[in-house]
PDB file of C-alpha atoms and ligand atoms in Angstrom:
ATOM      1  CA  MET C 784    -115.076-229.111  12.066  1.00 43.00           C
ATOM      2  CA  VAL C 785    -112.076-231.380  12.015  1.00 46.00           C
ATOM      3  CA  ASP C 786    -108.782-229.863  11.156  1.00 52.00           C
ATOM      4  CA  PHE C 787    -106.095-232.087   9.373  1.00 56.00           C
ATOM      5  CA  VAL C 788    -103.040-230.190  10.672  1.00 51.00           C
ATOM      6  CA  ARG C 789     -99.550-231.774  10.431  1.00 50.00           C
ATOM      7  CA  LYS C 790     -97.020-230.114  12.774  1.00 47.00           C
ATOM      8  CA  ARG C 791     -93.216-230.373  12.621  1.00 47.00           C
ATOM      9  CA  THR C 792     -90.513-228.792  14.550  1.00 46.00           C
ATOM     10  CA  VAL C 793     -88.034-226.657  12.562  1.00 44.00           C
ATOM     11  CA  SER C 794     -84.561-225.771  14.130  1.00 51.00           C
ATOM     12  CA  ALA C 795     -82.669-223.309  12.217  1.00 49.00           C
ATOM     13  CA  ARG C 796     -79.127-221.868  12.770  1.00 46.00           C
ATOM     14  CA  ILE C 797     -79.162-217.936  12.648  1.00 42.00           C
ATOM     15  CA  THR C 798     -75.953-216.287  12.061  1.00 46.00           C
ATOM     16  CA  GLY C 799     -75.281-212.614  12.432  1.00 42.00           C
ATOM     17  CA  ALA C 800     -73.945-210.190   9.750  1.00 42.00           C
ATOM     18  CA  ASP C 801     -70.542-210.335  11.525  1.00 41.00           C
ATOM     19  CA  GLY C 802     -70.456-212.280  14.713  1.00 39.00           C
ATOM     20  CA  ASP C 803     -66.667-212.537  15.181  1.00 41.00           C
ATOM     21  CA  GLY C 804     -65.663-209.035  14.003  1.00 38.00           C
ATOM     22  CA  ASP C 805     -63.517-210.557  11.093  1.00 40.00           C
ATOM     23  CA  GLY C 806     -65.372-208.534   8.487  1.00 40.00           C
ATOM     24  CA  ARG C 807     -67.144-211.678   7.014  1.00 42.00           C
ATOM     25  CA  PRO C 808     -70.736-212.556   7.576  1.00 44.00           C
ATOM     26  CA  GLY C 809     -71.518-215.310  10.131  1.00 43.00           C
ATOM     27  CA  GLY C 810     -68.833-217.337  11.621  1.00 42.00           C
ATOM     28  CA  GLY C 811     -68.653-216.172  15.229  1.00 42.00           C
ATOM     29  CA  ASP C 812     -70.308-218.080  18.100  1.00 42.00           C
ATOM     30  CA  ILE C 813     -71.523-215.005  19.740  1.00 43.00           C
ATOM     31  CA  ALA C 814     -73.911-214.176  17.029  1.00 47.00           C
ATOM     32  CA  THR C 815     -74.888-217.746  16.469  1.00 48.00           C
ATOM     33  CA  GLU C 816     -78.095-219.083  17.925  1.00 50.00           C
ATOM     34  CA  ARG C 817     -80.711-221.728  17.191  1.00 52.00           C
ATOM     35  CA  LYS C 818     -84.362-220.834  16.843  1.00 57.00           C
ATOM     36  CA  THR C 819     -87.000-223.429  17.243  1.00 63.00           C
ATOM     37  CA  ARG C 820     -90.452-222.973  15.864  1.00 59.00           C
ATOM     38  CA  THR C 821     -93.386-225.105  15.076  1.00 65.00           C
ATOM     39  CA  LYS C 822     -94.663-225.018  11.488  1.00 66.00           C
ATOM     40  CA  SER C 823     -98.336-225.782  10.837  1.00 73.00           C
ATOM     41  CA  LYS C 824     -99.297-227.294   7.480  1.00 76.00           C
ATOM     42  CA  THR C 825    -103.053-228.263   6.600  1.00 85.00           C
ATOM     43  CA  ALA C 826    -102.897-231.775   5.085  1.00 88.00           C
ATOM     44  CA  LYS C 827    -105.531-233.121   2.815  1.00 88.00           C
ATOM     45  CA  PRO C 828    -108.427-234.998   4.662  1.00 89.00           C
ATOM     46  CA  PRO C 829    -108.428-238.735   3.975  1.00 97.00           C
ATOM     47  CA  LEU C 830    -110.948-239.889   1.352  1.00 98.00           C
ATOM     48  CA  TYR C 831    -113.468-242.704   1.447  1.00 98.00           C
ATOM     49  CA  LYS C 832    -114.943-244.572  -1.404  1.00 98.00           C
ATOM     50  CA  VAL C 833    -118.565-245.253  -1.250  1.00 99.00           C
ATOM     51  CA  ILE C 834    -119.207-248.695  -2.802  1.00 98.00           C
ATOM     52  CA  LEU C 835    -122.434-250.033  -3.982  1.00 98.00           C
ATOM     53  CA  LEU C 836    -123.043-253.924  -3.607  1.00 98.00           C
ATOM     54  CA  ASN C 837    -124.923-255.939  -6.088  1.00 98.00           C
ATOM     55  CA  ASP C 838    -128.046-258.146  -5.154  1.00 98.00           C
ATOM     56  CA  ASP C 839    -130.518-259.975  -7.049  1.00 98.00           C
ATOM     57  CA  TYR C 840    -133.827-257.864  -6.124  1.00 98.00           C
ATOM     58  CA  THR C 841    -133.084-254.086  -6.360  1.00 98.00           C
ATOM     59  CA  PRO C 842    -134.295-252.982  -9.735  1.00 98.00           C
ATOM     60  CA  MET C 843    -131.703-251.578 -12.098  1.00 99.00           C
ATOM     61  CA  GLU C 844    -133.672-248.436 -12.462  1.00 98.00           C
ATOM     62  CA  PHE C 845    -133.768-247.803  -8.912  1.00 99.00           C
ATOM     63  CA  VAL C 846    -129.956-248.046  -8.573  1.00 99.00           C
ATOM     64  CA  VAL C 847    -129.680-245.575 -11.508  1.00 99.00           C
ATOM     65  CA  GLU C 848    -131.988-243.082  -9.821  1.00 98.00           C
ATOM     66  CA  VAL C 849    -130.095-243.440  -6.646  1.00 99.00           C
ATOM     67  CA  LEU C 850    -126.863-242.672  -8.468  1.00 99.00           C
ATOM     68  CA  LYS C 851    -128.324-239.515  -9.911  1.00 99.00           C
ATOM     69  CA  ALA C 852    -129.939-238.267  -6.838  1.00 98.00           C
ATOM     70  CA  VAL C 853    -127.352-238.958  -4.272  1.00 99.00           C
ATOM     71  CA  PHE C 854    -124.165-238.961  -6.242  1.00 99.00           C
ATOM     72  CA  HIS C 855    -125.209-236.319  -8.779  1.00 98.00           C
ATOM     73  CA  LYS C 856    -124.404-238.636 -11.818  1.00 98.00           C
ATOM     74  CA  GLN C 857    -125.597-237.992 -15.295  1.00 98.00           C
ATOM     75  CA  HIS C 858    -127.953-240.695 -16.612  1.00 99.00           C
ATOM     76  CA  ALA C 859    -125.392-242.366 -18.849  1.00 98.00           C
ATOM     77  CA  GLU C 860    -122.634-242.368 -16.044  1.00 99.00           C
ATOM     78  CA  ALA C 861    -125.256-243.772 -13.518  1.00 99.00           C
ATOM     79  CA  THR C 862    -126.179-246.465 -15.852  1.00 99.00           C
ATOM     80  CA  ARG C 863    -122.554-247.420 -16.548  1.00 98.00           C
ATOM     81  CA  ILE C 864    -121.801-247.610 -12.701  1.00 99.00           C
ATOM     82  CA  MET C 865    -125.039-249.555 -12.093  1.00 99.00           C
ATOM     83  CA  LEU C 866    -124.013-251.997 -14.816  1.00 99.00           C
ATOM     84  CA  HIS C 867    -120.502-252.412 -13.408  1.00 99.00           C
ATOM     85  CA  VAL C 868    -121.846-253.334 -10.155  1.00 99.00           C
ATOM     86  CA  HIS C 869    -124.420-255.682 -11.565  1.00 99.00           C
ATOM     87  CA  GLN C 870    -121.707-257.553 -13.538  1.00 98.00           C
ATOM     88  CA  ASN C 871    -118.869-257.304 -10.978  1.00 98.00           C
ATOM     89  CA  GLY C 872    -120.638-257.468  -7.657  1.00 98.00           C
ATOM     90  CA  MET C 873    -119.536-254.025  -6.462  1.00 98.00           C
ATOM     91  CA  GLY C 874    -118.533-250.573  -7.734  1.00 98.00           C
ATOM     92  CA  VAL C 875    -117.598-247.149  -6.600  1.00 99.00           C
ATOM     93  CA  ALA C 876    -120.303-244.661  -6.682  1.00 99.00           C
ATOM     94  CA  GLY C 877    -118.161-241.764  -5.545  1.00 98.00           C
ATOM     95  CA  VAL C 878    -114.922-240.768  -3.300  1.00 98.00           C
ATOM     96  CA  TYR C 879    -115.547-238.185  -0.638  1.00 98.00           C
ATOM     97  CA  PRO C 880    -114.178-236.955   2.781  1.00 97.00           C
ATOM     98  CA  PHE C 881    -115.429-239.155   5.616  1.00 98.00           C
ATOM     99  CA  GLU C 882    -118.395-237.329   6.639  1.00 98.00           C
ATOM    100  CA  VAL C 883    -119.857-236.775   3.171  1.00 98.00           C
ATOM    101  CA  ALA C 884    -119.338-240.502   2.540  1.00 98.00           C
ATOM    102  CA  GLU C 885    -121.055-241.483   5.575  1.00 98.00           C
ATOM    103  CA  THR C 886    -124.018-239.207   4.823  1.00 98.00           C
ATOM    104  CA  LYS C 887    -124.344-240.601   1.381  1.00 98.00           C
ATOM    105  CA  THR C 888    -123.985-244.276   2.587  1.00 98.00           C
ATOM    106  CA  HIS C 889    -126.840-243.668   5.080  1.00 98.00           C
ATOM    107  CA  THR C 890    -128.893-241.965   2.488  1.00 98.00           C
ATOM    108  CA  VAL C 891    -128.666-244.934   0.129  1.00 98.00           C
ATOM    109  CA  GLU C 892    -129.697-247.331   2.797  1.00 97.00           C
ATOM    110  CA  GLU C 893    -132.516-245.110   3.879  1.00 98.00           C
ATOM    111  CA  LEU C 894    -133.817-244.937   0.238  1.00 98.00           C
ATOM    112  CA  ALA C 895    -133.533-248.673  -0.124  1.00 98.00           C
ATOM    113  CA  ARG C 896    -135.199-249.314   3.162  1.00 98.00           C
ATOM    114  CA  GLU C 897    -138.237-247.074   2.259  1.00 98.00           C
ATOM    115  CA  SER C 898    -138.613-248.963  -0.854  1.00 98.00           C
ATOM    116  CA  GLU C 899    -138.004-252.308   0.746  1.00 98.00           C
ATOM    117  CA  TYR C 900    -135.048-253.117  -1.584  1.00 98.00           C
ATOM    118  CA  PRO C 901    -132.086-254.909  -0.158  1.00 98.00           C
ATOM    119  CA  LEU C 902    -129.551-252.455  -1.812  1.00 98.00           C
ATOM    120  CA  LYS C 903    -126.378-252.225   0.310  1.00 98.00           C
ATOM    121  CA  CYS C 904    -123.692-249.613   0.440  1.00 98.00           C
ATOM    122  CA  VAL C 905    -120.331-249.573   2.204  1.00 98.00           C
ATOM    123  CA  MET C 906    -117.438-247.168   2.820  1.00 98.00           C
ATOM    124  CA  GLU C 907    -113.774-247.943   2.371  1.00 98.00           C
ATOM    125  CA  LYS C 908    -110.758-245.810   3.025  1.00 98.00           C
ATOM    126  CA  GLU C 909    -108.811-244.987  -0.321  1.00 96.00           C
TER     127      GLU C 909
HETATM  128  N1  TYC G1222    -128.683-257.100 -10.026  1.00 58.31           N
HETATM  129  C1  TYC G1222    -129.728-256.248  -9.902  1.00 58.31           C
HETATM  130  C2  TYC G1222    -130.788-256.748 -10.791  1.00 58.31           C
HETATM  131  O1  TYC G1222    -130.509-257.669 -11.739  1.00 58.31           O
HETATM  132  C3  TYC G1222    -129.320-254.760 -10.282  1.00 58.31           C
HETATM  133  C4  TYC G1222    -128.576-254.116  -9.344  1.00 58.31           C
HETATM  134  C5  TYC G1222    -127.448-253.262  -9.759  1.00 58.31           C
HETATM  135  C6  TYC G1222    -128.698-254.251  -7.903  1.00 58.31           C
HETATM  136  C7  TYC G1222    -126.531-252.595  -8.792  1.00 58.31           C
HETATM  137  C8  TYC G1222    -127.848-253.594  -6.939  1.00 58.31           C
HETATM  138  O2  TYC G1222    -126.020-252.278  -6.674  1.00 58.31           O
HETATM  139  C9  TYC G1222    -126.802-252.887  -7.506  1.00 58.31           C
HETATM  140  N2  TYC G1222    -132.017-256.192 -10.807  1.00 58.31           N
END
């Protein structure tokens, strides 16, 4: 598993309750120190668009079935995306973390190859 961890160094001035004995908090150099620690924050993983490309030979119904099976789209949404690709040349099937996008891209091309259709699929960083 890949972790997306951002690290930054934090330096803080720690003052004592009464460093110089004047009755007021802080102030004295004796009780003043700097503490450095590293804070870890888990950042969101980068996302990738999985894009279907239009061609002249893959049947519309095949593209709709791929969108349902691989991208878990309902029939109406799958049809909408397929028609968008058909009319505009390309369209986003879904947006995922890198490895999920990569697996779906391979699956689409595998299904197309098995059926001997030229359907192509590419990934693009969001
Ligand atoms: N243009 C194809 C046709 O007319 C349909 C099609 C849609 C193909 C989307 C690929 O990604 C695609 N049969």
